[in-house]
Tab-separated table of C-alpha atoms and ligand atoms in Angstrom:
chain	number	residue	atom	x	y	z
M	8	MET	CA	-89.315	24.416	210.671
M	9	ARG	CA	-85.955	21.818	210.236
M	10	LYS	CA	-84.516	21.134	206.077
M	11	ASP	CA	-82.490	18.707	205.355
M	12	THR	CA	-80.790	18.911	202.515
M	13	PHE	CA	-76.946	17.849	200.864
M	14	PRO	CA	-73.479	19.550	199.756
M	15	GLY	CA	-73.067	21.212	196.390
M	16	GLY	CA	-75.842	22.212	193.549
M	17	THR	CA	-78.129	24.895	192.518
M	18	HIS	CA	-81.381	26.716	192.275
M	19	VAL	CA	-82.670	26.408	189.517
M	20	THR	CA	-85.792	28.791	188.620
M	21	GLU	CA	-88.806	26.014	189.060
M	22	ASN	CA	-91.435	27.037	186.651
M	23	LYS	CA	-93.649	24.730	188.427
M	24	HIS	CA	-97.264	26.568	187.788
M	25	ASP	CA	-100.953	25.557	188.302
M	26	THR	CA	-100.097	22.589	190.802
M	27	GLU	CA	-103.855	23.640	192.852
M	28	LYS	CA	-105.631	22.167	189.698
M	29	PRO	CA	-106.222	18.125	190.297
M	30	ILE	CA	-105.150	15.495	188.230
M	31	VAL	CA	-107.981	14.252	184.780
M	32	MET	CA	-108.033	11.936	182.346
M	33	GLY	CA	-106.105	12.352	179.551
M	34	PRO	CA	-107.520	10.800	176.339
M	35	ASN	CA	-108.665	7.653	175.135
M	36	PRO	CA	-105.782	6.884	172.671
M	37	ALA	CA	-106.857	5.217	168.852
M	38	ARG	CA	-104.021	3.410	169.017
M	39	ALA	CA	-101.937	2.701	171.954
M	40	TYR	CA	-97.839	2.308	170.710
M	41	SER	CA	-95.765	0.311	173.609
M	42	PRO	CA	-92.699	-0.144	172.948
M	43	LEU	CA	-90.658	-3.849	174.254
M	44	LYS	CA	-88.542	-1.788	175.905
M	45	GLN	CA	-89.594	0.513	179.090
M	46	HIS	CA	-87.252	0.084	181.998
M	47	LEU	CA	-83.754	-0.510	182.829
M	48	GLY	CA	-82.713	-4.155	181.284
M	49	SER	CA	-83.568	-6.402	179.017
M	50	ALA	CA	-86.324	-5.430	176.481
M	51	THR	CA	-89.360	-7.921	176.679
M	52	THR	CA	-90.290	-10.220	172.921
M	53	PRO	CA	-93.464	-10.107	172.131
M	54	THR	CA	-96.147	-12.332	173.829
M	55	VAL	CA	-98.812	-11.922	170.884
M	56	SER	CA	-98.825	-11.640	167.750
M	57	VAL	CA	-100.253	-9.557	164.985
M	58	GLY	CA	-105.050	-9.826	164.832
M	59	ASP	CA	-104.481	-11.404	168.190
M	60	LEU	CA	-108.069	-9.595	170.627
M	61	VAL	CA	-106.242	-7.810	173.456
M	62	LYS	CA	-108.013	-6.968	176.902
M	63	ILE	CA	-107.124	-3.986	179.285
M	64	GLY	CA	-104.373	-5.789	181.811
M	65	GLN	CA	-103.563	-8.294	179.746
M	66	LYS	CA	-99.596	-9.249	179.411
M	67	ILE	CA	-98.164	-8.670	176.095
M	68	GLY	CA	-94.539	-8.633	176.460
M	69	ASP	CA	-92.385	-10.671	179.095
M	70	SER	CA	-88.504	-12.013	179.108
M	71	ASP	CA	-86.837	-14.663	180.689
M	72	SER	CA	-83.794	-12.170	181.804
M	73	TYR	CA	-84.157	-11.105	185.567
M	74	VAL	CA	-83.366	-7.644	184.711
M	75	THR	CA	-86.668	-6.841	182.520
M	76	ALA	CA	-90.500	-5.580	183.775
M	77	PRO	CA	-93.009	-7.452	181.676
M	78	ILE	CA	-95.622	-4.785	179.070
M	79	HIS	CA	-99.694	-4.970	179.919
M	80	ALA	CA	-102.676	-4.242	177.038
M	81	SER	CA	-103.618	-0.618	178.399
M	82	ILE	CA	-106.585	-0.489	175.408
M	83	SER	CA	-108.908	-3.950	174.663
M	84	GLY	CA	-109.078	-4.795	171.210
M	85	LYS	CA	-106.881	-6.212	168.018
M	86	VAL	CA	-103.208	-6.321	167.815
M	87	ILE	CA	-102.417	-3.681	164.647
M	88	ALA	CA	-98.699	-4.492	164.108
M	89	ILE	CA	-95.584	-5.399	166.181
M	90	GLU	CA	-93.610	-2.944	164.496
M	91	GLU	CA	-90.818	0.361	164.756
M	92	MET	CA	-92.112	3.609	164.417
M	93	ALA	CA	-90.567	5.332	161.984
M	94	GLU	CA	-90.219	8.866	163.028
M	95	LEU	CA	-88.637	7.487	166.285
M	96	LYS	CA	-86.751	3.742	165.709
M	97	GLU	CA	-84.458	4.068	168.963
M	98	LEU	CA	-87.665	3.006	170.761
M	99	GLY	CA	-87.314	-0.149	168.769
M	100	ASN	CA	-90.440	-2.738	168.247
M	101	CYS	CA	-93.552	-1.876	169.493
M	102	ILE	CA	-96.922	-3.177	170.219
M	103	VAL	CA	-99.199	-1.421	167.808
M	104	ILE	CA	-103.536	-2.537	169.197
M	105	GLU	CA	-105.980	-0.850	168.054
M	106	ASN	CA	-109.035	0.298	170.208
M	107	ASP	CA	-112.090	-0.935	170.386
M	108	PHE	CA	-113.301	1.201	172.901
M	109	ASN	CA	-114.967	-1.699	174.676
M	110	ASP	CA	-113.079	-1.419	177.349
M	111	GLU	CA	-112.690	-5.020	178.730
M	112	SER	CA	-111.012	-5.871	181.284
M	113	ASP	CA	-108.144	-8.451	182.299
M	114	ASN	CA	-107.674	-9.886	185.645
M	115	TYR	CA	-104.048	-10.846	185.267
M	116	LEU	CA	-102.626	-9.857	188.636
M	117	GLY	CA	-106.282	-11.707	189.864
M	118	LYS	CA	-105.732	-14.812	188.707
M	119	LEU	CA	-101.886	-15.254	189.454
M	120	PHE	CA	-102.250	-13.693	193.147
M	121	SER	CA	-104.699	-14.954	195.521
M	122	LYS	CA	-104.324	-14.213	198.874
M	123	LYS	CA	-105.068	-10.888	200.745
M	124	PRO	CA	-102.013	-8.585	200.910
M	125	GLU	CA	-101.182	-9.093	204.639
M	126	GLU	CA	-100.669	-12.856	204.139
M	127	MET	CA	-98.077	-12.366	201.165
M	128	THR	CA	-94.453	-13.383	202.184
M	129	LYS	CA	-91.307	-10.618	200.940
M	130	ASP	CA	-90.849	-12.756	197.991
M	131	GLU	CA	-94.536	-13.461	196.492
M	132	LEU	CA	-94.374	-9.159	197.046
M	133	ARG	CA	-92.125	-9.005	195.015
M	134	GLN	CA	-93.286	-11.460	192.363
M	135	LEU	CA	-96.696	-10.207	192.163
M	136	ILE	CA	-94.523	-6.252	191.713
M	137	ARG	CA	-92.525	-7.877	188.491
M	138	GLU	CA	-95.754	-9.635	187.303
M	139	ALA	CA	-97.002	-6.047	187.331
M	140	GLY	CA	-94.933	-4.253	185.858
M	141	ILE	CA	-93.786	-2.213	187.797
M	142	VAL	CA	-90.720	0.246	187.092
M	143	GLY	CA	-89.455	3.599	188.951
M	144	LEU	CA	-92.005	5.997	187.762
M	145	GLY	CA	-89.095	8.613	188.683
M	146	GLY	CA	-87.657	8.126	185.109
M	147	ALA	CA	-85.245	6.057	185.933
M	148	THR	CA	-87.601	2.612	185.336
M	149	PHE	CA	-85.144	0.487	187.178
M	150	PRO	CA	-87.632	-2.644	187.619
M	151	THR	CA	-88.819	-2.214	191.340
M	152	HIS	CA	-88.330	-5.974	192.297
M	153	VAL	CA	-84.994	-6.434	191.535
M	154	LYS	CA	-84.475	-3.093	193.279
M	155	LEU	CA	-86.335	-5.120	196.469
M	156	ASP	CA	-84.212	-7.883	195.738
M	157	VAL	CA	-82.348	-6.577	199.386
M	158	LYS	CA	-80.588	-10.249	199.634
M	159	THR	CA	-78.723	-10.736	203.067
M	160	ARG	CA	-78.634	-7.272	203.773
M	161	GLU	CA	-80.405	-5.330	206.019
M	162	ILE	CA	-82.216	-2.630	205.448
M	163	GLU	CA	-82.779	-0.126	207.333
M	164	TYR	CA	-84.691	2.671	205.670
M	165	VAL	CA	-87.141	2.881	203.023
M	166	ILE	CA	-87.190	6.418	201.556
M	167	LEU	CA	-89.675	7.437	199.434
M	168	ASN	CA	-88.752	10.242	196.837
M	169	GLY	CA	-91.035	13.748	196.624
M	170	GLY	CA	-88.768	15.507	196.383
M	171	GLU	CA	-89.344	16.303	192.497
M	172	CYS	CA	-87.009	18.478	191.904
M	173	GLU	CA	-86.989	19.530	188.189
M	174	PRO	CA	-88.237	22.171	187.066
M	175	TYR	CA	-91.930	21.960	185.874
M	176	LEU	CA	-92.450	19.030	186.557
M	177	THR	CA	-95.813	18.306	189.225
M	178	ALA	CA	-96.808	14.995	188.738
M	179	ASP	CA	-95.543	13.952	192.211
M	180	HIS	CA	-96.549	16.738	193.829
M	181	ARG	CA	-99.804	16.489	192.934
M	182	VAL	CA	-100.268	12.128	193.275
M	183	MET	CA	-99.208	12.977	197.193
M	184	LEU	CA	-101.995	15.114	197.437
M	185	GLU	CA	-104.762	13.469	195.590
M	186	LYS	CA	-103.203	9.914	196.459
M	187	GLY	CA	-102.040	10.173	200.044
M	188	GLU	CA	-103.102	6.960	201.531
M	189	LYS	CA	-102.139	4.963	198.725
M	190	VAL	CA	-98.416	6.739	198.723
M	191	ILE	CA	-98.337	5.514	202.225
M	192	LYS	CA	-99.530	1.312	202.310
M	193	GLY	CA	-97.204	1.334	199.598
M	194	LEU	CA	-94.690	2.310	201.783
M	195	LYS	CA	-95.730	-0.388	204.006
M	196	TYR	CA	-95.612	-3.085	201.338
M	197	ILE	CA	-92.536	-1.980	200.650
M	198	MET	CA	-90.938	-2.164	204.097
M	199	LYS	CA	-92.008	-5.556	204.207
M	200	ALA	CA	-90.734	-6.156	201.012
M	201	VAL	CA	-87.279	-5.203	202.466
M	202	GLY	CA	-87.526	-5.900	206.345
M	203	SER	CA	-86.841	-2.649	206.945
M	204	SER	CA	-88.398	-0.774	210.408
M	205	LYS	CA	-88.070	2.736	209.526
M	206	GLY	CA	-90.072	4.451	206.339
M	207	ILE	CA	-89.601	8.050	205.308
M	208	ILE	CA	-91.501	10.182	202.487
M	209	ALA	CA	-88.933	12.784	202.042
M	210	ILE	CA	-90.501	16.129	199.945
M	211	GLU	CA	-89.200	19.666	198.937
M	212	ASP	CA	-89.887	22.897	201.209
M	213	ASN	CA	-91.927	24.148	198.248
M	214	LYS	CA	-94.556	21.548	198.862
M	215	LEU	CA	-95.484	22.178	202.734
M	216	ASP	CA	-99.099	21.860	201.624
M	217	ALA	CA	-98.682	17.847	201.216
M	218	VAL	CA	-96.411	17.535	203.886
M	219	GLN	CA	-98.598	18.558	205.812
M	220	TYR	CA	-101.099	16.367	204.108
M	221	LEU	CA	-99.577	13.063	204.667
M	222	LYS	CA	-97.959	14.403	208.107
M	223	ASN	CA	-101.760	14.228	209.318
M	224	LEU	CA	-102.293	10.604	207.535
M	225	ILE	CA	-99.791	8.788	209.012
M	226	GLN	CA	-100.605	6.622	211.704
M	227	ASP	CA	-97.736	4.418	212.261
M	228	GLU	CA	-94.558	5.566	214.847
M	229	ASN	CA	-92.153	4.111	212.207
M	230	ILE	CA	-93.694	6.517	209.567
M	231	LYS	CA	-92.491	10.156	209.164
M	232	VAL	CA	-92.345	12.362	206.392
M	233	GLN	CA	-88.555	14.414	206.427
M	234	VAL	CA	-88.633	18.039	204.710
M	235	LEU	CA	-86.154	18.835	202.198
M	236	GLN	CA	-84.019	21.855	200.696
M	237	ALA	CA	-86.586	22.832	197.883
M	238	LYS	CA	-83.233	22.473	195.317
M	239	TYR	CA	-81.381	20.759	192.492
M	240	PRO	CA	-80.652	17.819	192.340
M	241	GLN	CA	-82.609	17.037	195.775
M	242	GLY	CA	-84.290	14.635	193.899
M	243	SER	CA	-81.666	12.527	193.041
M	244	GLU	CA	-80.998	9.173	195.033
M	245	LYS	CA	-77.647	9.495	196.710
M	246	GLN	CA	-78.554	13.176	197.476
M	247	MET	CA	-81.826	12.176	198.738
M	248	ILE	CA	-79.736	9.530	200.900
M	249	TYR	CA	-77.420	12.157	202.691
M	250	ALA	CA	-80.096	14.447	203.318
M	251	CYS	CA	-82.210	11.769	204.837
M	252	THR	CA	-79.617	9.933	207.027
M	253	LYS	CA	-76.358	11.378	206.197
M	254	ARG	CA	-75.286	8.418	205.296
M	255	LYS	CA	-72.892	8.395	201.579
M	256	VAL	CA	-73.279	5.982	198.934
M	257	PRO	CA	-69.442	4.951	198.816
M	258	SER	CA	-68.416	5.399	194.607
M	259	GLY	CA	-69.554	1.781	192.504
M	260	LYS	CA	-71.796	0.927	195.692
M	261	LEU	CA	-75.670	0.838	195.533
M	262	PRO	CA	-78.121	2.556	198.741
M	263	LEU	CA	-78.900	-1.402	199.549
M	264	ASP	CA	-74.808	-1.482	200.430
M	265	ILE	CA	-75.636	1.198	202.916
M	266	GLY	CA	-78.905	0.450	204.263
M	267	VAL	CA	-81.072	2.585	202.089
M	268	VAL	CA	-84.109	1.346	199.532
M	269	VAL	CA	-84.825	4.521	197.374
M	270	ASN	CA	-88.327	4.765	195.605
M	271	ASN	CA	-90.936	7.004	193.903
M	272	VAL	CA	-94.077	8.133	195.903
M	273	ALA	CA	-95.418	7.433	192.071
M	274	THR	CA	-93.776	3.821	192.220
M	275	ALA	CA	-95.397	3.448	195.365
M	276	ILE	CA	-98.734	4.315	194.730
M	277	ALA	CA	-98.610	1.825	192.024
M	278	ILE	CA	-97.697	-1.229	194.245
M	279	ALA	CA	-100.335	-0.673	196.676
M	280	GLU	CA	-102.983	-0.735	193.380
M	281	ALA	CA	-101.120	-3.531	192.062
M	282	VAL	CA	-101.126	-5.672	195.525
M	283	GLU	CA	-104.774	-4.367	197.194
M	284	GLU	CA	-106.500	-3.923	193.685
M	285	LYS	CA	-103.993	-6.258	191.104
M	286	LYS	CA	-103.722	-3.995	189.363
M	287	VAL	CA	-100.668	-3.797	186.846
M	288	LEU	CA	-99.095	-1.056	185.482
M	289	THR	CA	-100.985	0.305	182.020
M	290	SER	CA	-101.254	4.491	182.974
M	291	ARG	CA	-99.049	7.064	184.899
M	292	VAL	CA	-99.398	10.467	185.659
M	293	VAL	CA	-97.687	12.930	183.278
M	294	THR	CA	-96.911	16.877	183.693
M	295	VAL	CA	-97.551	18.776	180.217
M	296	ALA	CA	-95.624	22.239	180.590
M	297	GLY	CA	-93.598	24.259	179.114
M	298	SER	CA	-93.974	27.823	177.516
M	299	GLY	CA	-95.198	26.353	174.235
M	300	PHE	CA	-98.611	25.485	176.053
M	301	ASP	CA	-100.895	27.931	177.270
M	302	TYR	CA	-100.947	26.633	180.834
M	303	THR	CA	-99.738	22.979	183.167
M	304	ALA	CA	-101.569	20.127	183.513
M	305	ASN	CA	-101.316	16.611	184.403
M	306	TYR	CA	-102.883	13.861	182.381
M	307	LEU	CA	-103.121	10.562	184.282
M	308	VAL	CA	-102.217	9.040	180.638
M	309	LYS	CA	-102.753	5.265	179.089
M	310	ILE	CA	-99.584	3.799	178.624
M	311	GLY	CA	-98.691	3.982	174.575
M	312	THR	CA	-100.965	7.408	174.064
M	313	SER	CA	-99.160	8.913	170.975
M	314	ILE	CA	-97.658	12.410	172.641
M	315	ARG	CA	-99.007	14.280	169.944
M	316	GLU	CA	-102.572	12.825	170.287
M	317	LEU	CA	-102.333	13.847	174.460
M	318	ILE	CA	-100.734	17.568	173.301
M	319	GLU	CA	-103.825	17.566	171.138
M	320	TYR	CA	-106.210	16.763	173.436
M	321	HIS	CA	-104.316	19.633	176.051
M	322	GLY	CA	-105.099	22.339	173.076
M	323	GLY	CA	-102.632	21.757	171.640
M	324	TYR	CA	-99.193	24.254	170.987
M	325	LYS	CA	-99.770	28.295	171.509
M	326	ASP	CA	-96.411	29.106	169.910
M	327	LYS	CA	-93.096	27.584	167.135
M	328	ILE	CA	-91.959	24.583	168.913
M	329	SER	CA	-87.758	24.102	169.291
M	330	LYS	CA	-87.818	21.468	171.171
M	331	ILE	CA	-90.193	19.039	172.933
M	332	VAL	CA	-88.362	17.042	176.373
M	333	ILE	CA	-89.030	14.431	178.335
M	334	GLY	CA	-88.740	14.254	181.645
M	335	GLY	CA	-87.146	17.507	183.177
M	336	PRO	CA	-85.204	20.267	181.492
M	337	MET	CA	-82.661	19.350	183.334
M	338	MET	CA	-82.619	16.090	183.355
M	339	GLY	CA	-84.685	15.277	180.266
M	340	LYS	CA	-84.226	14.187	177.063
M	341	ALA	CA	-85.669	16.407	174.723
M	342	TYR	CA	-87.088	15.595	170.831
M	343	PHE	CA	-87.705	17.072	167.650
M	344	THR	CA	-90.481	15.082	166.770
M	345	ASP	CA	-93.753	14.306	169.033
M	346	HIS	CA	-94.621	11.140	167.384
M	347	MET	CA	-94.099	9.337	169.927
M	348	PRO	CA	-95.583	7.177	172.661
M	349	VAL	CA	-95.650	7.814	176.709
M	350	THR	CA	-94.210	5.094	178.639
M	351	LYS	CA	-93.783	3.638	181.977
M	352	GLY	CA	-91.217	6.773	182.081
M	353	THR	CA	-92.827	9.176	180.979
M	354	SER	CA	-93.046	11.504	184.060
M	355	GLY	CA	-93.132	15.418	181.814
M	356	ILE	CA	-93.321	16.381	178.176
M	357	LEU	CA	-92.397	20.169	177.717
M	358	ALA	CA	-92.581	21.618	174.912
M	359	LEU	CA	-90.404	24.926	174.876
M	360	THR	CA	-89.217	27.932	172.820
M	361	GLU	CA	-86.796	29.248	171.195
M	362	LYS	CA	-86.333	31.709	174.078
M	363	GLU	CA	-85.924	28.373	176.765
M	364	THR	CA	-83.965	26.649	174.392
M	365	LYS	CA	-81.398	29.365	172.859
M	366	VAL	CA	-77.613	28.220	173.258
M	367	SER	CA	-75.168	30.849	174.985
M	368	LYS	CA	-71.991	31.135	172.937
M	369	VAL	CA	-69.355	29.886	174.248
M	370	ARG	CA	-66.582	31.060	175.970
M	371	ASN	CA	-62.801	30.630	177.120
M	372	CYS	CA	-62.771	29.110	180.964
M	373	VAL	CA	-62.589	31.615	183.921
M	374	ARG	CA	-61.527	29.985	186.357
M	375	CYS	CA	-64.035	30.799	189.079
M	376	ALA	CA	-64.750	27.539	190.232
M	377	ARG	CA	-68.699	27.657	190.223
M	378	CYS	CA	-68.879	24.552	188.533
M	379	VAL	CA	-66.889	22.507	191.732
M	380	ASP	CA	-68.743	24.366	194.761
M	381	VAL	CA	-71.941	23.376	192.726
M	382	CYS	CA	-71.485	19.595	191.537
M	383	PRO	CA	-73.035	17.289	194.264
M	384	MET	CA	-70.840	14.749	193.612
M	385	SER	CA	-68.230	16.802	194.745
M	386	LEU	CA	-66.310	16.738	190.862
M	387	GLU	CA	-63.642	19.253	189.114
M	388	PRO	CA	-65.484	19.555	186.521
M	389	THR	CA	-63.381	21.479	184.030
M	390	THR	CA	-60.734	19.127	184.916
M	391	LEU	CA	-62.404	16.395	184.442
M	392	VAL	CA	-63.755	18.098	180.615
M	393	GLN	CA	-60.349	19.537	180.066
M	394	LEU	CA	-58.650	15.497	180.814
M	395	ILE	CA	-61.561	14.259	178.237
M	396	LYS	CA	-60.756	16.449	175.424
M	397	ALA	CA	-56.642	15.602	175.567
M	398	ASP	CA	-57.266	11.870	175.081
M	399	ARG	CA	-56.336	11.447	178.801
M	400	VAL	CA	-60.386	9.251	179.732
M	401	ASP	CA	-57.759	6.872	181.764
M	402	GLU	CA	-57.184	10.360	184.435
M	403	ALA	CA	-60.648	11.362	184.413
M	404	LEU	CA	-61.809	8.147	185.652
M	405	ALA	CA	-58.906	8.314	188.561
M	406	LEU	CA	-60.557	11.312	189.835
M	407	GLY	CA	-64.491	9.972	189.598
M	408	LEU	CA	-65.470	10.547	186.399
M	409	MET	CA	-68.403	7.813	186.496
M	410	ASP	CA	-69.102	9.324	189.299
M	411	CYS	CA	-70.887	11.809	187.385
M	412	MET	CA	-74.728	11.169	187.413
M	413	GLU	CA	-75.494	14.125	184.425
M	414	CYS	CA	-77.211	16.056	186.390
M	415	GLY	CA	-75.939	19.555	184.559
M	416	CYS	CA	-75.674	22.247	187.827
M	417	CYS	CA	-72.391	22.691	186.390
M	418	THR	CA	-73.361	22.767	182.671
M	419	TYR	CA	-76.364	25.655	184.660
M	420	GLU	CA	-73.999	27.996	186.533
M	421	CYS	CA	-70.880	28.004	184.023
M	422	PRO	CA	-70.395	31.272	183.394
M	423	ALA	CA	-68.527	30.951	180.262
M	424	SER	CA	-71.444	28.558	178.758
M	425	ILE	CA	-69.375	25.756	178.740
M	426	PRO	CA	-71.504	22.858	177.951
M	427	LEU	CA	-69.896	20.418	180.911
M	428	VAL	CA	-72.170	18.228	181.257
M	429	GLN	CA	-72.262	16.836	177.056
M	430	ASN	CA	-68.608	17.147	177.406
M	431	LEU	CA	-68.379	14.909	180.473
M	432	ARG	CA	-70.851	12.677	178.720
M	433	ASP	CA	-68.590	12.146	176.175
M	434	GLY	CA	-66.061	11.413	178.183
M	435	LYS	CA	-68.133	8.456	179.940
M	436	GLN	CA	-68.924	7.289	176.880
M	437	LYS	CA	-65.367	6.939	175.543
M	438	ALA	CA	-64.312	5.522	178.618
M	439	ARG	CA	-66.736	2.513	178.092
M	440	LEU	CA	-66.181	1.875	174.790
M	441	LYS	CA	-62.185	1.438	175.901
M	442	GLN	CA	-63.305	-0.705	178.527
M	443	GLY	CA	-65.247	-2.770	175.849
I	615	SF4	S1	-73.235	17.097	185.796
I	615	SF4	FE1	-71.440	15.659	186.786
I	615	SF4	S2	-70.123	16.935	187.077
I	615	SF4	FE2	-71.201	18.303	186.323
I	615	SF4	S3	-72.610	19.198	188.342
I	615	SF4	FE3	-73.518	16.873	187.710
I	615	SF4	S4	-72.013	15.402	188.601
I	615	SF4	FE4	-71.115	16.918	188.833
I	616	SF4	S1	-67.925	27.337	186.004
I	616	SF4	FE1	-67.268	27.152	184.057
I	616	SF4	S2	-65.765	29.231	183.861
I	616	SF4	FE2	-66.228	28.442	185.713
I	616	SF4	S3	-64.286	27.116	186.108
I	616	SF4	FE3	-65.968	25.777	185.846
I	616	SF4	S4	-65.941	25.618	183.298
I	616	SF4	FE4	-64.426	27.814	183.915
C-alpha cells in the first residue's frame, strides 16, 4: 500500500488505547459554562441576560466581527451568571446555565434556513455554517465559514484531515468509524462551498480500519481516501497538504493560496449535521486518556460541561496527577486544575502522572543536528534558540522563526533535553512585542 508523507517529523510513542470501543454519551451536566470566546478571533458578546430561560441550540453569544463564531446553549435551563471561572480567569467570561433537565430544544437553524441542502448556494452554505457556530474541531478552532471564504481563488483540493497524529487521541478515529456517511457528506458540502472538484480524506496508516470503511462507503470518483505514514506531525495542515499533493505552502501564505482547503473530519460531520439536520454545534467528541486513568474512552460531551464532572463520570483519577493536558501531549496545553469547561476546541483531556511529565536535566548542546533533521519546517532550531538567547531576534526572524509551528519535534528528539520549543515560543513572543 502506498503511504505518502512529508520531510522531517518524528515517531512518537502512540499510546492510543481502546480504539475498538464506541463513543459513549457524556454526562448531562447540572451546569454548563460556555466561554464567550471558544475560537480564534473576536470574542462574542452575550445575547442573553442573567435570569433568561434558554433552550438547547439557542444562540447565547455572537459578535459583529468577521472572524468569530456564535455560541449556543448546550442544555436547557436558566442563565444564572455571566462571569469568569474563579480558577481559570484566562478563559474570560462564561455564560453559566443551570440545567432544568427538560432538554427542550430551539430550532434556531431551522427557523433561519428553509431551503433544501441541494438548493443552497455557496454563500448560503457558508452563512449556515457560521450560524451553526462551527469552528475547526481538530483543536485549531478557526471559524469554518471564514476558512471557506476563498474569495476569487480557485480551490482544486479539499482535504479532510483524519491524521490525528497526536499520541493518546482517538476521537477522530472513532468518528470516522461511526459517522463515515456524515464525513463524506460534510466533505461534499465543503467542496460545494469552495467550488472544488476533488476531495481527499487523509488518514494515517495506524487507522486502516477507518481507511477501509470509508473506501467502501465512497461512491464518487472525485473523492478518495489517501493513506499517510503515521508520523508526527502528519495532522498539521502544511505537512498534510504536502503529503497529499506535494504542494508547499510558502512562508506567510495560506493553503488557499495554493488551491487547497483543509478541514478536520469532525468539522465535516458538524457541517453535515448543520446542513441536513439543522443542528448547531453544542457537543463534540472528546478523548479522555492518560496514565492517570484506568482506561481510555471517547465521550460525546455537551459543550460547557465541567471537565471535573466528566472525569468523575469516567471513574475519576486512579493515581496522583501531576498535570491535566487539554489536547494532545505534543501541542496541547497543560493545566493544574480540572475546574474548567469542555469547549469547542477540546479534542482530548489527558491526565498525566509524575512519571510521564518528569523533566530531564538540561545539558549542553552536543551539536548532533537531530533537531534540524526532524524539523518539518526545515528550520535550524538550535541556531534560532542561540539567536533568541543572545537577543538577536531580528536575525532569528530572517531565518524563519515565525514559520515554527511549535510542533515540539525538536524538543522531543534533543538528547540534551534542551527545551527548544519553549525557547522558540518565547522568541516569537519577543518578536511580536518588538513588531508592536
Ligand atoms: S517546534 Fe518549530 S523548530 Fe521545533 S521542530 Fe517544530 S517547527 Fe521545527
Ligand atoms: S538536538 Fe539538541 S543537542 Fe542536538 S543539535 Fe539540537 S539542540 Fe543540540
